[in-house]
PDB file of C-alpha atoms in Angstrom:
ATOM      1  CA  UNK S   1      11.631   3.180  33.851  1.00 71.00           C
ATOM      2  CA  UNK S   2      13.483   5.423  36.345  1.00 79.00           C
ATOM      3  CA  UNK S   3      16.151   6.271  33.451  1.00 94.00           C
ATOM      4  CA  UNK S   4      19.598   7.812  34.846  1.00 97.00           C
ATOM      5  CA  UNK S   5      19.804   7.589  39.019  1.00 97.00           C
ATOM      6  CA  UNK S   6      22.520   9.088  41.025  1.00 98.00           C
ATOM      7  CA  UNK S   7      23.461   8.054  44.372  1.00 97.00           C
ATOM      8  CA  UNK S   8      23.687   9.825  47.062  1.00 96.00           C
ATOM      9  CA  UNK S   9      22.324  13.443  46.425  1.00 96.00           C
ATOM     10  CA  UNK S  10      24.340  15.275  48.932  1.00 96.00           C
ATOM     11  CA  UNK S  11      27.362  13.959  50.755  1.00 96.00           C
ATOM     12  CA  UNK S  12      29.907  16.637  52.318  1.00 97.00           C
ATOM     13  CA  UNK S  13      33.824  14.979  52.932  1.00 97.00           C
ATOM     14  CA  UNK S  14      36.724  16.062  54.971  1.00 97.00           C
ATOM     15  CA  UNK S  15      40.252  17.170  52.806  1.00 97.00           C
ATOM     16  CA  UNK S  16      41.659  13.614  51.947  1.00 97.00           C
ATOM     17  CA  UNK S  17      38.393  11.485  51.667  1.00 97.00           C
ATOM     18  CA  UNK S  18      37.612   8.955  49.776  1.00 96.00           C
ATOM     19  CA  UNK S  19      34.563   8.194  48.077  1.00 96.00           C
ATOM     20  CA  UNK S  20      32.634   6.984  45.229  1.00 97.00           C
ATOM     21  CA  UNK S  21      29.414   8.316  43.202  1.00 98.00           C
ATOM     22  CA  UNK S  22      27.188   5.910  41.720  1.00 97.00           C
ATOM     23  CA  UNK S  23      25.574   6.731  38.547  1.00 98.00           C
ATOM     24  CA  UNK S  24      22.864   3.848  37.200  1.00 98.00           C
ATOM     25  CA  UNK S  25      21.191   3.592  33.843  1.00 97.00           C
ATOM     26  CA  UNK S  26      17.990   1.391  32.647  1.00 95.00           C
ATOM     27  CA  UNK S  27      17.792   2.440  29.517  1.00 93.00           C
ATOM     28  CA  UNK S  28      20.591   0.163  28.323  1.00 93.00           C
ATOM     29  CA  UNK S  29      22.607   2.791  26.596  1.00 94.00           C
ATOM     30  CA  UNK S  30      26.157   1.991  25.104  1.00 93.00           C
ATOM     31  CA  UNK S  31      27.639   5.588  26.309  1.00 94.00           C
ATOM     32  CA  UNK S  32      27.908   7.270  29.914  1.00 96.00           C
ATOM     33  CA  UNK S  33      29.621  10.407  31.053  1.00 97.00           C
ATOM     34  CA  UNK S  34      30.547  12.234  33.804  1.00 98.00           C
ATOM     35  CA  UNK S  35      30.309  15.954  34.220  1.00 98.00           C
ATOM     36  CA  UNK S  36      30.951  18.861  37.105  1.00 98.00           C
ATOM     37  CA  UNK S  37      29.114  21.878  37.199  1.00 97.00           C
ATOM     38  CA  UNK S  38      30.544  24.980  38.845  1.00 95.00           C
ATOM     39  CA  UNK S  39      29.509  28.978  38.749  1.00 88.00           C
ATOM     40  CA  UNK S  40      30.496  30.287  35.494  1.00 85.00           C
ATOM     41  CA  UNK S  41      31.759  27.615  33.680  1.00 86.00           C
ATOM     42  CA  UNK S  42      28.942  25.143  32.374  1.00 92.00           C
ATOM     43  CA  UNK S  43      29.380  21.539  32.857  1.00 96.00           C
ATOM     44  CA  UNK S  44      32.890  19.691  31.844  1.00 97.00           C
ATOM     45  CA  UNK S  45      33.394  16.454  31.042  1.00 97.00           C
ATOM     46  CA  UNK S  46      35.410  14.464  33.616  1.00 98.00           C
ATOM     47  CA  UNK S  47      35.373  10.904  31.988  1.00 98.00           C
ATOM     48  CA  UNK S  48      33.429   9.107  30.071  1.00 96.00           C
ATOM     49  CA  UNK S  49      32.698   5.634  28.606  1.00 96.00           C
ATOM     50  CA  UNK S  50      31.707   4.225  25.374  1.00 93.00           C
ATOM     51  CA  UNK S  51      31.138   0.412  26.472  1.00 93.00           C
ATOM     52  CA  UNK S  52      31.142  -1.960  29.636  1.00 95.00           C
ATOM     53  CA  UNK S  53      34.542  -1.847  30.697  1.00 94.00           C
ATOM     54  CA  UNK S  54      35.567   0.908  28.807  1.00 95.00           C
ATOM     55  CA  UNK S  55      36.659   4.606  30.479  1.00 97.00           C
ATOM     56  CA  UNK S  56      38.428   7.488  28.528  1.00 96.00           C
ATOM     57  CA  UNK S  57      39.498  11.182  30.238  1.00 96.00           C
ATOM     58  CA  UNK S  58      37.433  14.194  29.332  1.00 95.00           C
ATOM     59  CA  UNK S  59      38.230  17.263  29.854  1.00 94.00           C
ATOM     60  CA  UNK S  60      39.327  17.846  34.078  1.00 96.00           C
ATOM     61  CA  UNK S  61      39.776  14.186  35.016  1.00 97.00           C
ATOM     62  CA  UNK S  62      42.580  15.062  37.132  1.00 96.00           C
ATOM     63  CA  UNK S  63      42.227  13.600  41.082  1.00 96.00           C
ATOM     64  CA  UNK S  64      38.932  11.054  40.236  1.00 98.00           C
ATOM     65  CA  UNK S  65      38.991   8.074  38.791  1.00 97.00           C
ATOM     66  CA  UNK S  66      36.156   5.662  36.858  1.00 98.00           C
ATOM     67  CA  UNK S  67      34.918   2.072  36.264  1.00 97.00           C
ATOM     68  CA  UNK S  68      32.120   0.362  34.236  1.00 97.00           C
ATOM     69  CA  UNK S  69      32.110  -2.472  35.133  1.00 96.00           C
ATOM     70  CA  UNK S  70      28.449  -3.189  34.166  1.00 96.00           C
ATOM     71  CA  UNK S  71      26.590  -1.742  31.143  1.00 96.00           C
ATOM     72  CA  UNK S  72      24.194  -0.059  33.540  1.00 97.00           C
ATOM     73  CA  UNK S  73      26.702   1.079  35.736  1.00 98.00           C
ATOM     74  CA  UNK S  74      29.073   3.753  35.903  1.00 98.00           C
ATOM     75  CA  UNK S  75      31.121   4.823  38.676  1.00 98.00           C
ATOM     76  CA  UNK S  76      33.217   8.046  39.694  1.00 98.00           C
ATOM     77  CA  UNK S  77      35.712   7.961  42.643  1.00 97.00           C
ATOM     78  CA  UNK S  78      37.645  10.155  44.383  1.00 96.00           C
ATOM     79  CA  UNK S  79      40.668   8.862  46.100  1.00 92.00           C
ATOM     80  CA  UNK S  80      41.827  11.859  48.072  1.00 96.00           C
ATOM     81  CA  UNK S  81      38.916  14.672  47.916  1.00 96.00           C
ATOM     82  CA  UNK S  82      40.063  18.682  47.976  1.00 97.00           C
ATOM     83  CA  UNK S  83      38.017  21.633  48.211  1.00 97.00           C
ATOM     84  CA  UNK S  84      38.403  22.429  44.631  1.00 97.00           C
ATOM     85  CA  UNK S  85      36.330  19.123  43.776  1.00 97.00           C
ATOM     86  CA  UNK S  86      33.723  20.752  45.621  1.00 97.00           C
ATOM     87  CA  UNK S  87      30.839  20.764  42.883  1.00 98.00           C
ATOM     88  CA  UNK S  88      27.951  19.546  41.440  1.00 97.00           C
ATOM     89  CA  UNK S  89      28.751  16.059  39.701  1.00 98.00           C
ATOM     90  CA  UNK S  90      25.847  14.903  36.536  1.00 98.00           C
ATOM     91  CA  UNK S  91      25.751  11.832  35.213  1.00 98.00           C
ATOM     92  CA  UNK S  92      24.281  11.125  31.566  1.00 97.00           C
ATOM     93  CA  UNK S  93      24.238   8.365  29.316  1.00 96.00           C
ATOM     94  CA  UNK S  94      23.425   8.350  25.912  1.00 91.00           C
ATOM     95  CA  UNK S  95      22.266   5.203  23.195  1.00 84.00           C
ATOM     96  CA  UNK S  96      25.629   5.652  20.933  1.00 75.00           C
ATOM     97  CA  UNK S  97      23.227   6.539  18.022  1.00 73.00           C
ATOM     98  CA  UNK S  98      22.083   9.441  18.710  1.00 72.00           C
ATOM     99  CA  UNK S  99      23.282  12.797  20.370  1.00 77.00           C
ATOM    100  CA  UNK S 100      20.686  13.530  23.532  1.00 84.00           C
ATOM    101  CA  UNK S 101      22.045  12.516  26.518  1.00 91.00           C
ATOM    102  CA  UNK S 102      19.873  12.020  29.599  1.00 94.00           C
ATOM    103  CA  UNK S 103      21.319  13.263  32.521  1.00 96.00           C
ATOM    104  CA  UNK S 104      20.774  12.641  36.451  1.00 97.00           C
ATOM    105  CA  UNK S 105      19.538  14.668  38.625  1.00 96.00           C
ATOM    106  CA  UNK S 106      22.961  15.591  40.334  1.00 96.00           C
ATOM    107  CA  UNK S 107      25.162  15.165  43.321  1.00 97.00           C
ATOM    108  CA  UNK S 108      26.026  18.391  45.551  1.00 97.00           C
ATOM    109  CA  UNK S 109      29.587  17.363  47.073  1.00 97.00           C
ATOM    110  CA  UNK S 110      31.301  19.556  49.491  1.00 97.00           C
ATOM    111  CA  UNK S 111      34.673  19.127  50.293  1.00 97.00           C
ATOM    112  CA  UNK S 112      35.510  21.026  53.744  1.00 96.00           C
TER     113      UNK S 112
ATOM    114  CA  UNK G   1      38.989  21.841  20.543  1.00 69.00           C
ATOM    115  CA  UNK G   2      35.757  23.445  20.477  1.00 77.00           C
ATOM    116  CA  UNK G   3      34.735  26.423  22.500  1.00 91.00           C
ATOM    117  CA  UNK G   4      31.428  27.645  23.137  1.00 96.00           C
ATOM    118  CA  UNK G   5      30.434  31.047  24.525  1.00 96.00           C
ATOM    119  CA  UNK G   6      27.667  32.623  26.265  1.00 97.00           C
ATOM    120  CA  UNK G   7      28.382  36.070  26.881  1.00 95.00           C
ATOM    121  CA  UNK G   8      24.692  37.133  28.692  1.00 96.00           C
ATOM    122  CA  UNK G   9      25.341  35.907  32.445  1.00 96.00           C
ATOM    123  CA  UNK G  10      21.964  37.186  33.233  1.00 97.00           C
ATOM    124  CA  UNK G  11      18.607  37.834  31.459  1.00 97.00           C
ATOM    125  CA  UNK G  12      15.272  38.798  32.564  1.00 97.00           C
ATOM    126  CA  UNK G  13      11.936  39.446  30.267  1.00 97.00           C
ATOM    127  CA  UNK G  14       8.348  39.751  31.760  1.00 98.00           C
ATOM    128  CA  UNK G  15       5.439  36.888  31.341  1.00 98.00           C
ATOM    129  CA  UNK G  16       4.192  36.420  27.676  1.00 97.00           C
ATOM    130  CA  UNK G  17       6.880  38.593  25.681  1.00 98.00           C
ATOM    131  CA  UNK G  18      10.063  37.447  24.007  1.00 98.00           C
ATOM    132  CA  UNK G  19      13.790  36.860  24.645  1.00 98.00           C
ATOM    133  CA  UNK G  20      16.538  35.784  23.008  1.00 98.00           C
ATOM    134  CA  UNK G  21      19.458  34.180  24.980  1.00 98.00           C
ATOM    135  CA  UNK G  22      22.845  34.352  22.489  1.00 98.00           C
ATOM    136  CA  UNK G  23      25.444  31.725  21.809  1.00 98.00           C
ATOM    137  CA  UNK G  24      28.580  31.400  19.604  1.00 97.00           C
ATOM    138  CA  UNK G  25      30.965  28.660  19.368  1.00 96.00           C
ATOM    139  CA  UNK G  26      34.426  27.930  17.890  1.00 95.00           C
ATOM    140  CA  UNK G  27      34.766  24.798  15.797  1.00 90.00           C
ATOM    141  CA  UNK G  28      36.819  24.080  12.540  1.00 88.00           C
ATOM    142  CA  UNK G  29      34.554  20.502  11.468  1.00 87.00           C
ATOM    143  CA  UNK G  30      31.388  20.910   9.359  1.00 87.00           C
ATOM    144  CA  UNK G  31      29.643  17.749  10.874  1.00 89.00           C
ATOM    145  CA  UNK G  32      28.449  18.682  14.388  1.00 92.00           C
ATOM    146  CA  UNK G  33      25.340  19.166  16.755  1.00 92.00           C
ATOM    147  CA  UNK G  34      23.641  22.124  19.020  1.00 95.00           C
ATOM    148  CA  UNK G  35      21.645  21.838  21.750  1.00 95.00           C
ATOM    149  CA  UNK G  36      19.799  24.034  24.482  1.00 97.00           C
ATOM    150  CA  UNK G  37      19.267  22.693  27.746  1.00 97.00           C
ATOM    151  CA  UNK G  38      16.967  23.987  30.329  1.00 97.00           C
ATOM    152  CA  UNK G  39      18.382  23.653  34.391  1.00 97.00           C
ATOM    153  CA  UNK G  40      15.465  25.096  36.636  1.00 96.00           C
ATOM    154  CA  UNK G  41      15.904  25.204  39.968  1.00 93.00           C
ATOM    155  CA  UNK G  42      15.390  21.385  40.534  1.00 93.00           C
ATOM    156  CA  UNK G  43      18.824  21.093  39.079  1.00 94.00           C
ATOM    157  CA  UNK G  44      17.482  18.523  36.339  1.00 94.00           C
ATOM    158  CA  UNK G  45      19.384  19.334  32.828  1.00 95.00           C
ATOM    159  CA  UNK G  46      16.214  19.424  29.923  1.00 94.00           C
ATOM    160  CA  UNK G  47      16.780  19.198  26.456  1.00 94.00           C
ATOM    161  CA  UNK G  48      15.084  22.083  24.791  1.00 96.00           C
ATOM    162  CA  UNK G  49      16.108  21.771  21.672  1.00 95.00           C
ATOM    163  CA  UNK G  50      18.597  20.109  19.159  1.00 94.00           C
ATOM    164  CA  UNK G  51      19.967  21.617  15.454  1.00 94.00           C
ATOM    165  CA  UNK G  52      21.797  19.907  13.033  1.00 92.00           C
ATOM    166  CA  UNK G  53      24.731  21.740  11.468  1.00 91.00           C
ATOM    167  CA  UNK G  54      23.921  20.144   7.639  1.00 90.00           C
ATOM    168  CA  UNK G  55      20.183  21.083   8.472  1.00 89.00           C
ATOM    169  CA  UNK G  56      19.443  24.962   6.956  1.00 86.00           C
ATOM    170  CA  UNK G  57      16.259  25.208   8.510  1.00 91.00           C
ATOM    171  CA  UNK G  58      16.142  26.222  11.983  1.00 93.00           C
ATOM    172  CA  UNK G  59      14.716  24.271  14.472  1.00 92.00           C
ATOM    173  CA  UNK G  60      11.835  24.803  16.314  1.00 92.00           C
ATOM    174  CA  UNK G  61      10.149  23.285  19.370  1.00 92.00           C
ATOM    175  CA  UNK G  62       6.622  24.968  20.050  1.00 95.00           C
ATOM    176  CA  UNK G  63       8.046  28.367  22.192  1.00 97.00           C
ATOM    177  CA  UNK G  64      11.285  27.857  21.389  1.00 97.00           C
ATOM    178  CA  UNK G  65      13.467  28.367  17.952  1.00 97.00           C
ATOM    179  CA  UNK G  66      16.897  28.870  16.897  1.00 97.00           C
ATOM    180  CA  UNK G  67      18.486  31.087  15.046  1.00 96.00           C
ATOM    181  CA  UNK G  68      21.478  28.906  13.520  1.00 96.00           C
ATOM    182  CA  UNK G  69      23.813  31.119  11.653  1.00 95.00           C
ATOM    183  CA  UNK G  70      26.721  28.815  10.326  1.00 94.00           C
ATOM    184  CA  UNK G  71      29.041  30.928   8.261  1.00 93.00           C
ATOM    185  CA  UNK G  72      28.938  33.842  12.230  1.00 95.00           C
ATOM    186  CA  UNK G  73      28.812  30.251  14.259  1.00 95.00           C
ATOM    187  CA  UNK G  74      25.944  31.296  16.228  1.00 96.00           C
ATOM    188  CA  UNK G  75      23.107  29.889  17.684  1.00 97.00           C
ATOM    189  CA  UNK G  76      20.499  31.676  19.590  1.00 98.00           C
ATOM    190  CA  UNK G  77      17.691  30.764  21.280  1.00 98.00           C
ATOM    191  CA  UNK G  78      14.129  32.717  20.988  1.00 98.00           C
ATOM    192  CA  UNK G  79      11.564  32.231  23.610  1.00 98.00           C
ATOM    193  CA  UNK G  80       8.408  33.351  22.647  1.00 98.00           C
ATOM    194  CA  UNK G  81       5.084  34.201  24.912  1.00 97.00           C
ATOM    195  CA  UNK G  82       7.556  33.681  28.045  1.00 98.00           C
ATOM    196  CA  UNK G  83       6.046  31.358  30.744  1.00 97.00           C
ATOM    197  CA  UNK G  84       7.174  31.747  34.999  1.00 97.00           C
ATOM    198  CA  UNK G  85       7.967  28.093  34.117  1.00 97.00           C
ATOM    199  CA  UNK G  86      10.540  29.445  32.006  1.00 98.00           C
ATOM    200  CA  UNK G  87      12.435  30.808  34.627  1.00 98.00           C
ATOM    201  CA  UNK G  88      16.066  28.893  34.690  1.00 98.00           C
ATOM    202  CA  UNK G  89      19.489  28.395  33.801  1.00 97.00           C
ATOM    203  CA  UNK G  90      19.817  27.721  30.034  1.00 98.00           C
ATOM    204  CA  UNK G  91      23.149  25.863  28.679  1.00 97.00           C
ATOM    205  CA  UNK G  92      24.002  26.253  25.221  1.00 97.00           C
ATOM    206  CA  UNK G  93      26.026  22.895  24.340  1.00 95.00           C
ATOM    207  CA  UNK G  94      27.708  21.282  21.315  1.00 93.00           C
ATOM    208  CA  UNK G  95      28.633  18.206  20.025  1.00 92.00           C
ATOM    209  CA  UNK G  96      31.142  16.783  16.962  1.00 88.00           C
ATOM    210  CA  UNK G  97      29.660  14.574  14.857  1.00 80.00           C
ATOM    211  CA  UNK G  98      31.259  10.967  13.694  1.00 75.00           C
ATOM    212  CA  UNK G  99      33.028   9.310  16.327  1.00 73.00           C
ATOM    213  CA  UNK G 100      32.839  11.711  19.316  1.00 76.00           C
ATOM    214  CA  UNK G 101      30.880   9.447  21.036  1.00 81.00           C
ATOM    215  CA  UNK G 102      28.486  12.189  22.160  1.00 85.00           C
ATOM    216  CA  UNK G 103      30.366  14.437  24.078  1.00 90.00           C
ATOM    217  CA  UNK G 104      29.646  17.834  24.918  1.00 93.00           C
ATOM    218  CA  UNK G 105      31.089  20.837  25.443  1.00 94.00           C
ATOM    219  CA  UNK G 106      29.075  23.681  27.183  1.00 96.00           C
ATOM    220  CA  UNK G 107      28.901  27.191  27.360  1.00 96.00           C
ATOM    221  CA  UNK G 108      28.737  29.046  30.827  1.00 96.00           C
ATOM    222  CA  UNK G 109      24.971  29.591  31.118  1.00 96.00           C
ATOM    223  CA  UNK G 110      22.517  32.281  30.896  1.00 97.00           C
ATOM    224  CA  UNK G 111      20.151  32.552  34.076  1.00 97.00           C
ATOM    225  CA  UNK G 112      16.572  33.791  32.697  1.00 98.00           C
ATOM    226  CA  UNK G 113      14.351  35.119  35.235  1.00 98.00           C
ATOM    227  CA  UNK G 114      10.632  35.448  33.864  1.00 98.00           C
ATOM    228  CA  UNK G 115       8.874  38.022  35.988  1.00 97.00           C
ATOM    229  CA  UNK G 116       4.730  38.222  36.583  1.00 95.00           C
TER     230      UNK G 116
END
């Protein structure tokens, strides 16, 4: 049971970039969210979903975009990558009856 | 919308006494959740411990209590007979209760250094 996985763990992108994080889940739990982390300011929520092939915004989901297309599955993307998405992106999913959520371990993304 | 605050950027405490890392958060609903999560340096987010807003009692997880103060929204976390191991970044977090689907807020983080 490997429980939430993140792929990759590092990545560094170029202004204008595109790419995608994968976030994967075995524990077939209803909910999934996406968070950054940056100095001083906790983790946010970026966007999250409640269901396969259902995405809401959180609270900064301005420049990335999501999908779920498959239970386990949860995907964020950023279409044109800045410096200010430079971060640390979680992942956590949660069953939809209770209130832990199990995070990732994390992707460090640099934007140059 | 729901703030929470940590106001302690930094801690430290020496191995096998006590700290207390402070939290208080903003919310108008009665039906929500508290957590503490532990980030060492591995990065991985650990759930330290969880309180119930319609629980009195505070919780307690071996080391680690609460003090949940409702009516000053508050919520501390004691650490007793500190551990090296204890040495991270602690998130105090919160949750609505109902249909928020789970979400949470967080405050900015206390970094605890435990020293030998």
């Amino acid at each position: 049971n490997a429980g939430v996985t993140q792929t990759p763990k590092f990545r560094v992108l170029k202004t204008g970039q595109s790419m995608t994080l994968l976030c994967a889940q075995d524990m077939n739990h209803e909910y999934m969210y996406w968070y950054r982390q940056d100095p001083g300011m906790g983790l946010r929520l970026i966007h999250y979903s409640v269901g396969e092939g259902t995405t809401a915004k959180g609270e900064v989901p301005d420049g990335y975009n999501v999908s779920r297309l498959k239970k386990q599955n949860f995907l964020l993307g950023l279409e044109s990558a800045a410096p200010s998405q430079t971060s640390v992106y979680f992942c956590a999913s949660n069953t939809g009856s209770s209130y832990e959520q199990y995070f990732g371990p994390g992707t460090r993304l640099t934007v140059t | 919308a729901q703030t929470v605050t940590q106001s302690q950027p930094e801690m430290s405490v020496q191995e096998a006494e006590t700290v207390t890392l402070s939290c208080t958060y903003d919310t108008s609903e009665s039906n929500y959740y508290l957590f503490w999560y532990k980030q060492p340096p591995s990065r991985q987010m650990i759930l330290v411990i969880r309180q119930e807003a319609y629980k009195q009692q505070n919780a307690t997880e071996n080391r680690f209590s609460v003090n949940f103060q409702k009516a000053a929204k508050s919520f501390s976390l004691k650490i007793s007979d500190s551990q090296l191991g204890d040495t991270a970044m602690y998130f105090c977090a919160f949750s609505y209760g109902g249909t928020s689907y789970g979400k949470l807020t967080f405050g900015q983080g206390t970094i605890l250094t435990v020293h030998p």
